[in-house]
Amino acid sequence: MKRFLTMARRRLEGLDFSMILCFIILGIIGVMMVYSASMVSASKGALTGGIPIESNYFMKRQLLFLILGIVIIIFIGSFVNINAVKEHNVQKIMVLGTLLLLLITVLIGKEINGSKNWINLGLFSIQSSEFLKLTSIFYLSYVINQRVSSRRDYQLKHLIPPLGIIGISLLLVLMQGDLGGTLLTVAIIACILIYSDLKNKVKIQIMAIAVIPIVFYSIYTLIFDAKNIYRLRRIQVMLDPFKYEKDDGYQLTSALTAIGNGGFTGKGLGNGIAKLGYLPEPHTDFIFTVISEELGLLGVLFILLIYGFILVKGLIYANKTTNQFYKLICVGVVSYLFMQVFINLAGVSGIIPLTGVTLPLLSYGGSSILSISIAYGTLLAVARRINNERKLN
């Protein structure tokens, strides 16, 4: 027993418990808000095609995924050797596995809300684009670390093949109809590139090349693709939501009204009305509006403070180390969280068009929690390694 305790103490040494606490707090708030947002709609069958289910159905599933997520972050943070991710064979399995998963989704994926990006596994469904975010962080960090450490004269041509693989993956996500997931992954990649030690000339070349397909796709999908004309309508709604209040602007105007109704202290947990049929997905995409209405500005600021703490802590660890791989993993993970928070909040508040991106650890969704948990656990593992190395020095 003494030996076990000694080994456990050694494994936990250097682990950042403040970041684990932040994860748990956000997760618990998420479970409560998912229950509040879904309890009435679930019992009426509004979220399940007219079939009434238990009012706590979504809450119980969210709680199970949260418990699994906590186990994942502690296990990865304490026991996983992060340097194993730098092994060539591990990278190959990760990249090929992600490409295969994305391809399978394109071929046999289940369509939900206009996006064919779900694979039904019976007990639950997984969203393949969530795992592309993870692979992009690990693979790009590995590639840049290899290029920077082994080539003093690294050029754009050395990065074309790996960036091409990521580009193919992004194309598969676009083919699934998940524009929000594609934009989020691109934002994560951009943050990693900007923060890396690559030469500024190489960064500018990559950005310039990346802009070309984005512009062409945007023009095509907004003007020439009749099936995706709704995206153009979303831009129009964003610019003047109350002009379209009775049709396409209904969701956004309902969200803005709910946010305004919350005031400083909110209406109280469970007392919101926006979730009662005014919003189509109150427990997923629009969970922030329910939080704003029921917990008010105080609740929103508390949640943003926790997100901000995680962001700052991740960047502090990135600046503590000279190891390029560790640095880019830290930046990639906090970019993943921060950009997802920004896109969700900006969308439901009318700053940018709605994209369908969920709020990390607060919105309902097993795939999202699992993906974020793996990323967060990796951040903890890197932080533990950095803390222990600094003690040795």
Short mmCIF file of C-alpha atoms in Angstrom, two decimals:
data_model
loop_
_atom_site.label_atom_id
_atom_site.label_comp_id
_atom_site.label_asym_id
_atom_site.label_seq_id
_atom_site.Cartn_x
_atom_site.Cartn_y
_atom_site.Cartn_z
CA MET A 1 0.00 0.00 0.00
CA LYS A 2 2.85 2.34 0.88
CA ARG A 3 4.49 1.61 -2.46
CA PHE A 4 1.24 2.37 -4.29
CA LEU A 5 0.83 5.68 -2.46
CA THR A 6 4.41 6.64 -3.26
CA MET A 7 3.89 5.87 -6.94
CA ALA A 8 0.58 7.80 -7.00
CA ARG A 9 2.23 10.78 -5.29
CA ARG A 10 5.02 10.73 -7.87
CA ARG A 11 2.52 10.62 -10.73
CA LEU A 12 0.51 13.52 -9.30
CA GLU A 13 3.61 15.62 -8.69
CA GLY A 14 3.59 18.68 -10.92
CA LEU A 15 -0.06 18.26 -11.88
CA ASP A 16 -1.94 21.57 -12.04
CA PHE A 17 -4.93 21.01 -9.75
CA SER A 18 -6.28 24.52 -10.31
CA MET A 19 -6.88 23.64 -13.97
CA ILE A 20 -8.56 20.36 -13.00
CA LEU A 21 -10.83 22.33 -10.67
CA CYS A 22 -11.75 24.72 -13.52
CA PHE A 23 -12.68 21.76 -15.73
CA ILE A 24 -14.89 20.26 -13.00
CA ILE A 25 -16.61 23.58 -12.19
CA LEU A 26 -17.43 24.25 -15.86
CA GLY A 27 -18.63 20.66 -16.26
CA ILE A 28 -20.93 20.83 -13.23
CA ILE A 29 -22.40 24.15 -14.41
CA GLY A 30 -22.91 22.50 -17.80
CA VAL A 31 -24.82 19.57 -16.28
CA MET A 32 -27.10 21.93 -14.35
CA MET A 33 -27.76 24.16 -17.33
CA VAL A 34 -28.38 21.24 -19.70
CA TYR A 35 -31.02 19.97 -17.26
CA SER A 36 -32.61 23.40 -16.95
CA ALA A 37 -32.57 23.93 -20.73
CA SER A 38 -33.94 20.51 -21.69
CA MET A 39 -36.20 19.28 -18.86
CA VAL A 40 -39.48 20.71 -20.23
CA SER A 41 -38.74 20.13 -23.91
CA ALA A 42 -37.61 16.55 -23.24
CA SER A 43 -40.78 15.64 -21.32
CA LYS A 44 -42.89 17.11 -24.15
CA GLY A 45 -40.93 15.32 -26.87
CA ALA A 46 -39.84 18.60 -28.50
CA LEU A 47 -36.21 17.47 -28.75
CA THR A 48 -36.86 13.87 -29.80
CA GLY A 49 -39.19 14.08 -32.76
CA GLY A 50 -42.38 14.23 -30.72
CA ILE A 51 -41.54 11.24 -28.47
CA PRO A 52 -41.72 12.22 -24.76
CA ILE A 53 -38.76 11.08 -22.65
CA GLU A 54 -37.61 11.55 -19.05
CA SER A 55 -37.07 15.19 -18.15
CA ASN A 56 -33.57 14.35 -16.86
CA TYR A 57 -32.56 12.25 -19.90
CA PHE A 58 -30.05 14.75 -21.34
CA MET A 59 -28.78 15.72 -17.89
CA LYS A 60 -27.95 12.10 -17.00
CA ARG A 61 -26.08 11.54 -20.24
CA GLN A 62 -24.19 14.81 -19.82
CA LEU A 63 -23.21 13.80 -16.27
CA LEU A 64 -21.94 10.40 -17.46
CA PHE A 65 -19.80 12.03 -20.14
CA LEU A 66 -18.52 14.58 -17.63
CA ILE A 67 -17.44 11.82 -15.21
CA LEU A 68 -15.73 10.03 -18.10
CA GLY A 69 -14.09 13.33 -19.08
CA ILE A 70 -12.72 13.87 -15.55
CA VAL A 71 -11.27 10.34 -15.56
CA ILE A 72 -9.69 11.01 -18.98
CA ILE A 73 -8.01 14.31 -18.02
CA ILE A 74 -6.62 12.91 -14.76
CA PHE A 75 -5.39 9.71 -16.45
CA ILE A 76 -3.74 11.52 -19.39
CA GLY A 77 -2.39 14.29 -17.16
CA SER A 78 -0.87 11.85 -14.65
CA PHE A 79 0.11 8.70 -16.54
CA VAL A 80 0.58 9.46 -20.25
CA ASN A 81 4.07 10.25 -21.51
CA ILE A 82 3.37 13.16 -23.85
CA ASN A 83 6.59 12.51 -25.76
CA ALA A 84 5.04 9.28 -27.07
CA VAL A 85 2.83 11.47 -29.30
CA LYS A 86 6.01 12.50 -31.14
CA GLU A 87 6.63 8.93 -32.31
CA HIS A 88 6.31 8.64 -36.09
CA ASN A 89 4.11 5.52 -35.93
CA VAL A 90 1.76 7.15 -33.41
CA GLN A 91 1.39 10.17 -35.69
CA LYS A 92 0.77 7.94 -38.70
CA ILE A 93 -1.98 5.98 -36.92
CA MET A 94 -3.56 9.21 -35.66
CA VAL A 95 -3.63 10.92 -39.08
CA LEU A 96 -4.75 7.88 -41.07
CA GLY A 97 -7.38 7.02 -38.46
CA THR A 98 -8.81 10.54 -38.59
CA LEU A 99 -8.90 10.55 -42.41
CA LEU A 100 -10.65 7.17 -42.41
CA LEU A 101 -13.19 8.34 -39.82
CA LEU A 102 -13.93 11.49 -41.84
CA LEU A 103 -14.30 9.48 -45.06
CA ILE A 104 -16.67 7.00 -43.41
CA THR A 105 -18.74 9.92 -42.13
CA VAL A 106 -19.01 11.37 -45.65
CA LEU A 107 -20.18 7.99 -46.99
CA ILE A 108 -22.53 6.71 -44.29
CA GLY A 109 -22.83 9.56 -41.79
CA LYS A 110 -26.14 10.53 -40.20
CA GLU A 111 -27.52 13.93 -41.13
CA ILE A 112 -28.57 16.20 -38.26
CA ASN A 113 -29.67 19.81 -38.77
CA GLY A 114 -28.38 19.88 -42.34
CA SER A 115 -24.89 18.50 -41.55
CA LYS A 116 -23.91 14.92 -42.34
CA ASN A 117 -21.16 14.74 -39.72
CA TRP A 118 -22.36 12.10 -37.27
CA ILE A 119 -21.66 8.35 -37.05
CA ASN A 120 -24.29 6.36 -35.16
CA LEU A 121 -22.72 3.80 -32.82
CA GLY A 122 -26.01 2.62 -31.32
CA LEU A 123 -25.83 3.87 -27.74
CA PHE A 124 -24.52 7.24 -28.88
CA SER A 125 -23.27 9.11 -31.96
CA ILE A 126 -19.85 10.63 -32.52
CA GLN A 127 -18.99 13.74 -34.51
CA SER A 128 -15.86 12.99 -36.54
CA SER A 129 -14.91 16.65 -37.06
CA GLU A 130 -14.33 16.98 -33.29
CA PHE A 131 -11.39 14.58 -33.51
CA LEU A 132 -9.87 16.43 -36.48
CA LYS A 133 -9.27 19.36 -34.14
CA LEU A 134 -7.22 17.10 -31.87
CA THR A 135 -5.28 15.54 -34.74
CA SER A 136 -4.54 18.98 -36.21
CA ILE A 137 -3.06 20.14 -32.88
CA PHE A 138 -0.89 17.04 -32.36
CA TYR A 139 0.18 16.61 -35.99
CA LEU A 140 0.99 20.25 -36.70
CA SER A 141 2.90 20.59 -33.40
CA TYR A 142 4.89 17.46 -34.28
CA VAL A 143 5.64 18.59 -37.85
CA ILE A 144 6.69 22.13 -36.94
CA ASN A 145 8.84 20.84 -34.08
CA GLN A 146 10.57 18.44 -36.48
CA ARG A 147 11.15 21.13 -39.12
CA VAL A 148 12.34 23.81 -36.70
CA SER A 149 14.70 21.52 -34.78
CA SER A 150 16.23 19.76 -37.79
CA ARG A 151 16.33 22.46 -40.52
CA ARG A 152 18.00 25.83 -40.08
CA ASP A 153 16.94 26.70 -43.63
CA TYR A 154 13.40 25.33 -43.50
CA GLN A 155 11.22 26.58 -46.33
CA LEU A 156 7.59 26.43 -47.36
CA LYS A 157 8.17 23.34 -49.50
CA HIS A 158 9.03 21.34 -46.37
CA LEU A 159 5.57 22.04 -44.92
CA ILE A 160 3.45 21.55 -48.07
CA PRO A 161 2.91 17.75 -47.68
CA PRO A 162 1.67 17.83 -44.03
CA LEU A 163 -0.44 20.94 -44.66
CA GLY A 164 -1.87 19.20 -47.73
CA ILE A 165 -3.00 16.28 -45.55
CA ILE A 166 -4.75 18.68 -43.18
CA GLY A 167 -6.29 20.43 -46.20
CA ILE A 168 -7.77 17.14 -47.45
CA SER A 169 -9.21 16.52 -43.97
CA LEU A 170 -10.80 19.97 -43.95
CA LEU A 171 -12.29 19.30 -47.39
CA LEU A 172 -13.91 16.11 -46.05
CA VAL A 173 -15.43 18.12 -43.18
CA LEU A 174 -16.79 20.65 -45.69
CA MET A 175 -18.31 17.79 -47.68
CA GLN A 176 -20.17 16.84 -44.49
CA GLY A 177 -21.71 20.33 -44.42
CA ASP A 178 -19.92 21.37 -41.22
CA LEU A 179 -18.71 24.88 -42.07
CA GLY A 180 -18.51 25.89 -38.39
CA GLY A 181 -16.22 22.96 -37.54
CA THR A 182 -14.04 23.75 -40.56
CA LEU A 183 -13.63 27.40 -39.60
CA LEU A 184 -12.82 26.47 -36.01
CA THR A 185 -10.13 24.00 -37.10
CA VAL A 186 -8.64 26.61 -39.47
CA ALA A 187 -8.55 29.13 -36.58
CA ILE A 188 -6.71 26.61 -34.36
CA ILE A 189 -4.18 25.92 -37.12
CA ALA A 190 -3.66 29.67 -37.67
CA CYS A 191 -2.98 30.23 -33.94
CA ILE A 192 -0.41 27.42 -33.87
CA LEU A 193 1.37 28.75 -36.98
CA ILE A 194 1.44 32.33 -35.70
CA TYR A 195 2.86 31.29 -32.30
CA SER A 196 5.43 28.89 -33.74
CA ASP A 197 9.12 29.60 -34.33
CA LEU A 198 8.71 29.34 -38.09
CA LYS A 199 10.16 32.25 -40.02
CA ASN A 200 7.69 35.08 -40.56
CA LYS A 201 8.24 34.76 -44.31
CA VAL A 202 7.05 31.13 -44.20
CA LYS A 203 4.03 32.06 -42.05
CA ILE A 204 2.95 34.74 -44.53
CA GLN A 205 3.36 32.32 -47.45
CA ILE A 206 1.17 29.71 -45.73
CA MET A 207 -1.51 32.26 -44.86
CA ALA A 208 -1.54 33.61 -48.42
CA ILE A 209 -1.96 30.13 -49.90
CA ALA A 210 -4.70 29.26 -47.37
CA VAL A 211 -6.71 32.40 -48.17
CA ILE A 212 -7.15 31.45 -51.85
CA PRO A 213 -9.34 28.31 -51.38
CA ILE A 214 -11.25 30.00 -48.53
CA VAL A 215 -12.18 32.95 -50.78
CA PHE A 216 -13.16 30.72 -53.69
CA TYR A 217 -15.25 28.45 -51.48
CA SER A 218 -16.97 31.41 -49.81
CA ILE A 219 -17.90 32.94 -53.19
CA TYR A 220 -19.14 29.61 -54.51
CA THR A 221 -21.19 28.61 -51.48
CA LEU A 222 -22.74 32.04 -50.93
CA ILE A 223 -23.55 32.96 -54.52
CA PHE A 224 -23.61 29.92 -56.80
CA ASP A 225 -24.60 26.99 -54.57
CA ALA A 226 -28.40 27.16 -54.23
CA LYS A 227 -28.40 24.42 -51.57
CA ASN A 228 -26.31 26.60 -49.25
CA ILE A 229 -28.17 29.86 -49.82
CA TYR A 230 -29.17 29.75 -46.16
CA ARG A 231 -25.63 30.85 -45.28
CA LEU A 232 -26.15 34.10 -47.16
CA ARG A 233 -29.42 34.52 -45.28
CA ARG A 234 -27.55 34.08 -42.00
CA ILE A 235 -25.31 37.00 -42.89
CA GLN A 236 -28.36 39.14 -43.71
CA VAL A 237 -29.99 38.13 -40.41
CA MET A 238 -26.81 38.98 -38.47
CA LEU A 239 -26.75 42.49 -39.96
CA ASP A 240 -30.38 43.24 -39.07
CA PRO A 241 -31.95 40.38 -37.05
CA PHE A 242 -35.20 42.13 -36.08
CA LYS A 243 -35.98 42.86 -39.73
CA TYR A 244 -36.33 39.08 -40.22
CA GLU A 245 -37.82 38.41 -36.78
CA LYS A 246 -40.79 36.40 -38.10
CA ASP A 247 -38.78 34.02 -40.31
CA ASP A 248 -34.99 33.46 -40.59
CA GLY A 249 -34.18 35.87 -37.76
CA TYR A 250 -36.44 34.16 -35.25
CA GLN A 251 -33.67 32.17 -33.52
CA LEU A 252 -31.27 35.10 -33.20
CA THR A 253 -33.90 37.59 -32.03
CA SER A 254 -35.14 35.07 -29.43
CA ALA A 255 -31.55 34.58 -28.26
CA LEU A 256 -30.90 38.32 -28.01
CA THR A 257 -34.15 38.84 -26.11
CA ALA A 258 -33.26 36.08 -23.64
CA ILE A 259 -29.78 37.54 -23.08
CA GLY A 260 -31.30 40.95 -22.40
CA ASN A 261 -33.98 39.55 -20.08
CA GLY A 262 -31.35 38.08 -17.76
CA GLY A 263 -30.24 41.45 -16.47
CA PHE A 264 -27.54 41.57 -13.80
CA THR A 265 -28.54 38.65 -11.57
CA GLY A 266 -30.80 36.61 -13.88
CA LYS A 267 -34.27 35.19 -13.42
CA GLY A 268 -33.00 32.27 -11.35
CA LEU A 269 -32.03 28.71 -12.26
CA GLY A 270 -34.91 27.01 -14.09
CA ASN A 271 -36.98 30.18 -14.44
CA GLY A 272 -36.05 31.15 -18.00
CA ILE A 273 -38.65 31.16 -20.76
CA ALA A 274 -36.51 31.18 -23.93
CA LYS A 275 -36.04 27.41 -23.62
CA LEU A 276 -39.82 26.83 -23.73
CA GLY A 277 -40.10 26.47 -27.49
CA TYR A 278 -38.51 29.77 -28.50
CA LEU A 279 -35.11 28.24 -29.29
CA PRO A 280 -34.65 25.04 -31.36
CA GLU A 281 -31.55 23.74 -29.52
CA PRO A 282 -31.53 25.38 -26.07
CA HIS A 283 -29.35 22.63 -24.55
CA THR A 284 -26.67 22.67 -27.29
CA ASP A 285 -25.94 25.63 -29.60
CA PHE A 286 -27.97 28.15 -27.55
CA ILE A 287 -27.02 27.09 -24.02
CA PHE A 288 -25.39 30.52 -23.49
CA THR A 289 -28.76 32.24 -23.90
CA VAL A 290 -30.27 30.04 -21.20
CA ILE A 291 -27.31 30.79 -18.91
CA SER A 292 -27.63 34.53 -19.57
CA GLU A 293 -31.36 34.57 -18.88
CA GLU A 294 -31.25 32.45 -15.72
CA LEU A 295 -27.88 33.39 -14.18
CA GLY A 296 -27.60 36.93 -15.53
CA LEU A 297 -24.48 38.98 -16.12
CA LEU A 298 -22.93 37.73 -12.87
CA GLY A 299 -23.19 34.11 -13.96
CA VAL A 300 -21.84 34.89 -17.42
CA LEU A 301 -18.86 36.82 -16.01
CA PHE A 302 -18.06 33.97 -13.61
CA ILE A 303 -18.01 31.47 -16.49
CA LEU A 304 -15.91 33.77 -18.69
CA LEU A 305 -13.50 34.25 -15.79
CA ILE A 306 -12.92 30.49 -15.62
CA TYR A 307 -12.41 30.26 -19.38
CA GLY A 308 -10.02 33.21 -19.14
CA PHE A 309 -8.07 31.56 -16.32
CA ILE A 310 -7.55 28.43 -18.44
CA LEU A 311 -6.44 30.55 -21.41
CA VAL A 312 -3.92 32.53 -19.36
CA LYS A 313 -2.59 29.40 -17.62
CA GLY A 314 -2.08 27.66 -20.96
CA LEU A 315 -0.19 30.62 -22.41
CA ILE A 316 1.93 30.90 -19.25
CA TYR A 317 3.00 27.27 -19.66
CA ALA A 318 3.71 27.90 -23.37
CA ASN A 319 6.06 30.73 -22.40
CA LYS A 320 7.71 28.75 -19.59
CA THR A 321 9.28 26.19 -21.93
CA THR A 322 11.78 26.32 -24.77
CA ASN A 323 10.52 22.98 -26.10
CA GLN A 324 8.75 23.82 -29.37
CA PHE A 325 6.47 20.75 -29.20
CA TYR A 326 5.29 21.49 -25.66
CA LYS A 327 4.76 25.16 -26.52
CA LEU A 328 2.60 24.44 -29.58
CA ILE A 329 0.52 21.82 -27.77
CA CYS A 330 -0.30 24.41 -25.07
CA VAL A 331 -1.17 27.06 -27.66
CA GLY A 332 -3.19 24.59 -29.74
CA VAL A 333 -5.34 23.40 -26.82
CA VAL A 334 -6.12 26.86 -25.43
CA SER A 335 -6.82 28.08 -28.98
CA TYR A 336 -9.25 25.19 -29.37
CA LEU A 337 -11.13 26.24 -26.23
CA PHE A 338 -10.92 30.01 -26.71
CA MET A 339 -11.90 30.05 -30.41
CA GLN A 340 -14.84 27.72 -29.75
CA VAL A 341 -16.05 29.94 -26.91
CA PHE A 342 -15.64 33.04 -29.05
CA ILE A 343 -17.45 31.61 -32.11
CA ASN A 344 -20.37 30.34 -30.01
CA LEU A 345 -20.82 33.55 -28.00
CA ALA A 346 -20.33 35.79 -31.03
CA GLY A 347 -22.87 33.76 -32.99
CA VAL A 348 -25.69 33.78 -30.43
CA SER A 349 -25.12 37.47 -29.69
CA GLY A 350 -25.27 38.51 -33.35
CA ILE A 351 -21.62 39.55 -33.81
CA ILE A 352 -21.00 36.86 -36.45
CA PRO A 353 -23.39 34.56 -38.35
CA LEU A 354 -24.62 31.47 -36.48
CA THR A 355 -22.34 28.49 -37.14
CA GLY A 356 -23.65 25.66 -34.97
CA VAL A 357 -20.48 25.56 -32.83
CA THR A 358 -21.19 24.50 -29.23
CA LEU A 359 -19.93 25.98 -25.96
CA PRO A 360 -17.12 23.81 -24.46
CA LEU A 361 -18.13 21.74 -21.40
CA LEU A 362 -21.45 23.62 -21.11
CA SER A 363 -23.38 22.56 -24.22
CA TYR A 364 -24.82 19.05 -24.37
CA GLY A 365 -22.76 16.62 -26.44
CA GLY A 366 -20.68 13.51 -25.75
CA SER A 367 -18.29 13.89 -28.71
CA SER A 368 -17.49 17.46 -27.73
CA ILE A 369 -16.78 16.54 -24.09
CA LEU A 370 -14.60 13.56 -25.08
CA SER A 371 -12.62 15.61 -27.61
CA ILE A 372 -12.11 18.50 -25.19
CA SER A 373 -11.20 16.08 -22.38
CA ILE A 374 -8.46 14.47 -24.46
CA ALA A 375 -7.11 17.90 -25.43
CA TYR A 376 -7.34 19.19 -21.86
CA GLY A 377 -5.68 16.06 -20.47
CA THR A 378 -2.85 16.55 -22.95
CA LEU A 379 -2.46 20.15 -21.78
CA LEU A 380 -2.24 18.89 -18.17
CA ALA A 381 0.36 16.29 -19.19
CA VAL A 382 2.48 18.96 -20.88
CA ALA A 383 2.07 21.30 -17.90
CA ARG A 384 3.16 18.53 -15.51
CA ARG A 385 6.22 17.83 -17.65
CA ILE A 386 7.12 21.54 -17.78
CA ASN A 387 6.67 21.92 -13.98
CA ASN A 388 8.82 18.86 -13.23
CA GLU A 389 11.55 19.93 -15.67
CA ARG A 390 11.72 23.38 -14.10
CA LYS A 391 12.11 21.79 -10.65
CA LEU A 392 15.05 19.74 -11.91
CA ASN A 393 16.68 22.85 -13.34
#
